[in-house]
């Protein structure tokens, strides 16, 4: 099972794997976006109606703001997928020289 997981991790680090992650991310975000947009429009229309503005203006305004926010986080997610990972060496808390100094 461990070797299977390593193969999956290795694949996801390739350009094809990253493209696969982008496809999955965009698909999920689009489905959630479409589902939520109807509720956002309804809420925006009701909010503008309470204030005294037209319902259509509220729906348009809330849909635009929601789309901009979703686009920002979508682009941010895609950039993070393609950003190279920073591999830092694991530094031990106590260096070997410190251990030898304590032992003597």
Short mmCIF file of N, CA and C in Angstrom, two decimals:
data_model
loop_
_atom_site.label_atom_id
_atom_site.label_comp_id
_atom_site.label_asym_id
_atom_site.label_seq_id
_atom_site.Cartn_x
_atom_site.Cartn_y
_atom_site.Cartn_z
N UNK A 1 0.82 -1.19 0.00
CA UNK A 1 0.00 0.00 0.00
C UNK A 1 0.87 1.26 0.00
N UNK A 2 2.00 1.19 0.71
CA UNK A 2 2.89 2.33 0.78
C UNK A 2 3.49 2.65 -0.59
N UNK A 3 3.85 1.60 -1.35
CA UNK A 3 4.42 1.84 -2.67
C UNK A 3 3.37 2.42 -3.61
N UNK A 4 2.12 2.01 -3.45
CA UNK A 4 1.04 2.56 -4.28
C UNK A 4 0.87 4.05 -3.99
N UNK A 5 0.90 4.42 -2.72
CA UNK A 5 0.78 5.82 -2.34
C UNK A 5 1.95 6.63 -2.89
N UNK A 6 3.17 6.06 -2.85
CA UNK A 6 4.34 6.75 -3.39
C UNK A 6 4.20 6.96 -4.89
N UNK A 7 3.64 5.99 -5.60
CA UNK A 7 3.43 6.13 -7.05
C UNK A 7 2.41 7.23 -7.34
N UNK A 8 1.37 7.29 -6.53
CA UNK A 8 0.36 8.34 -6.71
C UNK A 8 0.98 9.71 -6.46
N UNK A 9 1.75 9.84 -5.38
CA UNK A 9 2.41 11.11 -5.07
C UNK A 9 3.38 11.50 -6.18
N UNK A 10 4.11 10.51 -6.70
CA UNK A 10 5.07 10.78 -7.77
C UNK A 10 4.34 11.26 -9.03
N UNK A 11 3.20 10.63 -9.35
CA UNK A 11 2.42 11.05 -10.52
C UNK A 11 1.90 12.46 -10.35
N UNK A 12 1.43 12.80 -9.17
CA UNK A 12 0.84 14.12 -8.95
C UNK A 12 1.88 15.24 -9.02
N UNK A 13 3.15 14.90 -8.91
CA UNK A 13 4.20 15.90 -9.01
C UNK A 13 4.64 16.14 -10.45
N UNK A 14 4.21 15.29 -11.39
CA UNK A 14 4.53 15.47 -12.80
C UNK A 14 3.61 16.53 -13.40
N UNK A 15 3.97 17.08 -14.56
CA UNK A 15 3.07 18.06 -15.20
C UNK A 15 1.69 17.48 -15.50
N UNK A 16 1.62 16.20 -15.90
CA UNK A 16 0.32 15.58 -16.15
C UNK A 16 -0.50 15.46 -14.86
N UNK A 17 0.17 15.13 -13.79
CA UNK A 17 -0.51 15.03 -12.50
C UNK A 17 -1.04 16.37 -12.04
N UNK A 18 -0.24 17.42 -12.25
CA UNK A 18 -0.69 18.75 -11.87
C UNK A 18 -1.86 19.20 -12.73
N UNK A 19 -1.82 18.86 -14.02
CA UNK A 19 -2.95 19.19 -14.89
C UNK A 19 -4.21 18.44 -14.43
N UNK A 20 -4.03 17.21 -13.98
CA UNK A 20 -5.15 16.43 -13.45
C UNK A 20 -5.73 17.10 -12.21
N UNK A 21 -4.87 17.58 -11.34
CA UNK A 21 -5.33 18.28 -10.14
C UNK A 21 -6.09 19.56 -10.50
N UNK A 22 -5.60 20.27 -11.51
CA UNK A 22 -6.29 21.49 -11.95
C UNK A 22 -7.66 21.14 -12.49
N UNK A 23 -7.75 20.07 -13.28
CA UNK A 23 -9.04 19.65 -13.84
C UNK A 23 -10.03 19.31 -12.73
N UNK A 24 -9.58 18.56 -11.74
CA UNK A 24 -10.44 18.19 -10.62
C UNK A 24 -10.86 19.45 -9.85
N UNK A 25 -9.90 20.33 -9.59
CA UNK A 25 -10.19 21.55 -8.84
C UNK A 25 -11.21 22.42 -9.57
N UNK A 26 -11.00 22.60 -10.87
CA UNK A 26 -11.92 23.44 -11.63
C UNK A 26 -13.31 22.83 -11.71
N UNK A 27 -13.38 21.51 -11.86
CA UNK A 27 -14.68 20.84 -11.93
C UNK A 27 -15.45 21.01 -10.62
N UNK A 28 -14.77 20.76 -9.51
CA UNK A 28 -15.44 20.90 -8.21
C UNK A 28 -15.87 22.34 -7.96
N UNK A 29 -14.98 23.27 -8.25
CA UNK A 29 -15.31 24.67 -8.01
C UNK A 29 -16.46 25.14 -8.89
N UNK A 30 -16.51 24.67 -10.13
CA UNK A 30 -17.59 25.07 -11.03
C UNK A 30 -18.93 24.53 -10.54
N UNK A 31 -18.93 23.28 -10.11
CA UNK A 31 -20.19 22.70 -9.61
C UNK A 31 -20.69 23.42 -8.37
N UNK A 32 -19.79 23.74 -7.47
CA UNK A 32 -20.17 24.48 -6.26
C UNK A 32 -20.61 25.90 -6.63
N UNK A 33 -19.89 26.50 -7.57
CA UNK A 33 -20.23 27.86 -8.01
C UNK A 33 -21.64 27.91 -8.59
N UNK A 34 -21.96 26.98 -9.48
CA UNK A 34 -23.29 26.98 -10.09
C UNK A 34 -24.39 26.78 -9.04
N UNK A 35 -24.13 25.88 -8.09
CA UNK A 35 -25.11 25.62 -7.04
C UNK A 35 -25.32 26.85 -6.18
N UNK A 36 -24.22 27.48 -5.78
CA UNK A 36 -24.31 28.61 -4.85
C UNK A 36 -24.79 29.89 -5.51
N UNK A 37 -24.58 30.02 -6.82
CA UNK A 37 -24.93 31.27 -7.49
C UNK A 37 -26.42 31.57 -7.41
N UNK A 38 -27.25 30.54 -7.49
CA UNK A 38 -28.69 30.78 -7.40
C UNK A 38 -29.08 31.35 -6.04
N UNK A 39 -28.46 30.83 -4.98
CA UNK A 39 -28.75 31.33 -3.63
C UNK A 39 -28.19 32.74 -3.43
N UNK A 40 -27.02 32.99 -4.00
CA UNK A 40 -26.42 34.32 -3.87
C UNK A 40 -27.29 35.36 -4.59
N UNK A 41 -27.75 35.01 -5.78
CA UNK A 41 -28.63 35.94 -6.51
C UNK A 41 -29.92 36.21 -5.73
N UNK A 42 -30.50 35.16 -5.20
CA UNK A 42 -31.75 35.32 -4.44
C UNK A 42 -31.53 36.22 -3.22
N UNK A 43 -30.45 35.96 -2.49
CA UNK A 43 -30.14 36.77 -1.31
C UNK A 43 -29.88 38.22 -1.69
N UNK A 44 -29.10 38.43 -2.75
CA UNK A 44 -28.80 39.80 -3.19
C UNK A 44 -30.05 40.54 -3.62
N UNK A 45 -30.94 39.84 -4.33
CA UNK A 45 -32.19 40.46 -4.75
C UNK A 45 -33.05 40.87 -3.57
N UNK A 46 -33.14 39.99 -2.58
CA UNK A 46 -33.93 40.29 -1.39
C UNK A 46 -33.31 41.44 -0.58
N UNK A 47 -31.98 41.44 -0.48
CA UNK A 47 -31.30 42.49 0.28
C UNK A 47 -31.51 43.85 -0.38
N UNK A 48 -31.39 43.90 -1.69
CA UNK A 48 -31.60 45.17 -2.38
C UNK A 48 -33.07 45.60 -2.32
N UNK A 49 -33.97 44.63 -2.34
CA UNK A 49 -35.39 44.94 -2.24
C UNK A 49 -35.72 45.57 -0.89
N UNK A 50 -35.09 45.08 0.17
CA UNK A 50 -35.31 45.63 1.51
C UNK A 50 -34.83 47.07 1.58
N UNK A 51 -33.70 47.35 0.93
CA UNK A 51 -33.14 48.70 0.93
C UNK A 51 -33.97 49.64 0.05
N UNK A 52 -34.68 49.08 -0.91
CA UNK A 52 -35.51 49.91 -1.77
C UNK A 52 -35.03 49.94 -3.21
N UNK A 53 -33.96 49.23 -3.51
CA UNK A 53 -33.46 49.17 -4.89
C UNK A 53 -34.15 48.03 -5.62
N UNK A 54 -33.92 47.94 -6.91
CA UNK A 54 -34.59 46.89 -7.68
C UNK A 54 -33.97 45.53 -7.39
N UNK A 55 -34.80 44.51 -7.48
CA UNK A 55 -34.35 43.14 -7.23
C UNK A 55 -33.33 42.73 -8.28
N UNK A 56 -33.55 43.14 -9.52
CA UNK A 56 -32.64 42.77 -10.61
C UNK A 56 -31.25 43.35 -10.38
N UNK A 57 -31.17 44.57 -9.88
CA UNK A 57 -29.87 45.19 -9.58
C UNK A 57 -29.16 44.42 -8.48
N UNK A 58 -29.89 44.00 -7.47
CA UNK A 58 -29.30 43.23 -6.38
C UNK A 58 -28.78 41.89 -6.85
N UNK A 59 -29.54 41.23 -7.71
CA UNK A 59 -29.10 39.94 -8.25
C UNK A 59 -27.84 40.12 -9.09
N UNK A 60 -27.82 41.15 -9.92
CA UNK A 60 -26.67 41.39 -10.78
C UNK A 60 -25.43 41.74 -9.95
N UNK A 61 -25.60 42.63 -8.98
CA UNK A 61 -24.48 43.04 -8.14
C UNK A 61 -23.92 41.87 -7.34
N UNK A 62 -24.79 41.11 -6.69
CA UNK A 62 -24.32 39.99 -5.86
C UNK A 62 -23.68 38.90 -6.72
N UNK A 63 -24.22 38.66 -7.92
CA UNK A 63 -23.63 37.66 -8.81
C UNK A 63 -22.25 38.09 -9.28
N UNK A 64 -22.09 39.38 -9.55
CA UNK A 64 -20.79 39.90 -9.99
C UNK A 64 -19.75 39.78 -8.88
N UNK A 65 -20.11 40.20 -7.69
CA UNK A 65 -19.18 40.13 -6.56
C UNK A 65 -18.82 38.68 -6.26
N UNK A 66 -19.80 37.81 -6.26
CA UNK A 66 -19.55 36.39 -5.99
C UNK A 66 -18.65 35.78 -7.05
N UNK A 67 -18.85 36.14 -8.31
CA UNK A 67 -18.02 35.62 -9.40
C UNK A 67 -16.58 36.10 -9.26
N UNK A 68 -16.39 37.35 -8.89
CA UNK A 68 -15.04 37.89 -8.71
C UNK A 68 -14.33 37.17 -7.57
N UNK A 69 -15.02 36.96 -6.47
CA UNK A 69 -14.41 36.26 -5.33
C UNK A 69 -14.06 34.82 -5.71
N UNK A 70 -14.95 34.13 -6.39
CA UNK A 70 -14.68 32.75 -6.81
C UNK A 70 -13.52 32.69 -7.79
N UNK A 71 -13.45 33.65 -8.71
CA UNK A 71 -12.36 33.68 -9.68
C UNK A 71 -11.02 33.89 -8.98
N UNK A 72 -11.00 34.77 -7.99
CA UNK A 72 -9.76 35.02 -7.25
C UNK A 72 -9.25 33.75 -6.58
N UNK A 73 -10.14 33.05 -5.87
CA UNK A 73 -9.70 31.85 -5.17
C UNK A 73 -9.40 30.70 -6.12
N UNK A 74 -10.06 30.67 -7.28
CA UNK A 74 -9.75 29.64 -8.27
C UNK A 74 -8.35 29.86 -8.84
N UNK A 75 -8.04 31.08 -9.20
CA UNK A 75 -6.71 31.39 -9.73
C UNK A 75 -5.65 31.13 -8.68
N UNK A 76 -5.94 31.48 -7.44
CA UNK A 76 -5.00 31.24 -6.35
C UNK A 76 -4.74 29.75 -6.17
N UNK A 77 -5.78 28.93 -6.26
CA UNK A 77 -5.63 27.48 -6.13
C UNK A 77 -4.81 26.91 -7.27
N UNK A 78 -5.04 27.38 -8.48
CA UNK A 78 -4.29 26.87 -9.63
C UNK A 78 -2.82 27.27 -9.52
N UNK A 79 -2.54 28.48 -9.10
CA UNK A 79 -1.15 28.91 -8.93
C UNK A 79 -0.46 28.06 -7.87
N UNK A 80 -1.15 27.76 -6.78
CA UNK A 80 -0.56 26.93 -5.73
C UNK A 80 -0.29 25.51 -6.20
N UNK A 81 -1.10 25.01 -7.12
CA UNK A 81 -0.86 23.67 -7.64
C UNK A 81 0.43 23.64 -8.45
N UNK A 82 0.67 24.67 -9.26
CA UNK A 82 1.84 24.69 -10.13
C UNK A 82 3.07 25.30 -9.47
N UNK A 83 2.91 25.86 -8.28
CA UNK A 83 4.06 26.43 -7.58
C UNK A 83 4.99 25.29 -7.16
N UNK A 84 6.29 25.43 -7.43
CA UNK A 84 7.20 24.35 -7.02
C UNK A 84 7.26 24.24 -5.51
N UNK A 85 7.28 23.00 -5.05
CA UNK A 85 7.33 22.78 -3.60
C UNK A 85 8.73 23.06 -3.09
N UNK A 86 8.80 23.63 -1.92
CA UNK A 86 10.09 23.93 -1.32
C UNK A 86 10.50 22.76 -0.46
N UNK A 87 11.52 22.06 -0.92
CA UNK A 87 12.01 20.92 -0.16
C UNK A 87 13.13 21.40 0.75
N UNK A 88 12.85 21.43 2.00
CA UNK A 88 13.86 21.84 2.96
C UNK A 88 14.36 20.61 3.69
N UNK A 89 15.64 20.63 3.99
CA UNK A 89 16.22 19.50 4.70
C UNK A 89 15.73 19.51 6.14
N UNK A 90 15.45 18.33 6.61
CA UNK A 90 15.02 18.21 8.00
C UNK A 90 16.23 18.44 8.89
N UNK A 91 16.17 19.46 9.69
CA UNK A 91 17.28 19.76 10.58
C UNK A 91 16.96 19.21 11.95
N UNK A 92 17.85 18.40 12.48
CA UNK A 92 17.60 17.86 13.82
C UNK A 92 17.64 18.98 14.85
N UNK A 93 16.90 18.79 15.92
CA UNK A 93 16.84 19.82 16.96
C UNK A 93 18.17 19.97 17.68
N UNK A 94 18.85 18.87 17.87
CA UNK A 94 20.14 18.91 18.55
C UNK A 94 21.19 18.40 17.57
N UNK A 95 22.17 19.20 17.29
CA UNK A 95 23.21 18.82 16.35
C UNK A 95 24.15 17.81 17.00
N UNK A 96 24.84 17.07 16.14
CA UNK A 96 25.76 16.05 16.62
C UNK A 96 26.87 16.67 17.47
N UNK A 97 27.37 17.82 17.08
CA UNK A 97 28.44 18.48 17.84
C UNK A 97 27.95 18.85 19.24
N UNK A 98 26.71 19.26 19.36
CA UNK A 98 26.16 19.59 20.67
C UNK A 98 26.06 18.36 21.55
N UNK A 99 25.71 17.22 20.96
CA UNK A 99 25.60 15.98 21.73
C UNK A 99 26.97 15.56 22.23
N UNK A 100 28.00 15.66 21.37
CA UNK A 100 29.35 15.28 21.79
C UNK A 100 29.85 16.21 22.88
N UNK A 101 29.49 17.49 22.80
CA UNK A 101 29.91 18.45 23.81
C UNK A 101 29.28 18.12 25.17
N UNK A 102 28.03 17.70 25.18
CA UNK A 102 27.34 17.37 26.42
C UNK A 102 27.91 16.08 27.01
N UNK A 103 28.27 15.12 26.16
CA UNK A 103 28.77 13.83 26.65
C UNK A 103 30.15 13.95 27.27
N UNK A 104 30.95 14.93 26.88
CA UNK A 104 32.31 15.04 27.42
C UNK A 104 32.40 15.83 28.68
#
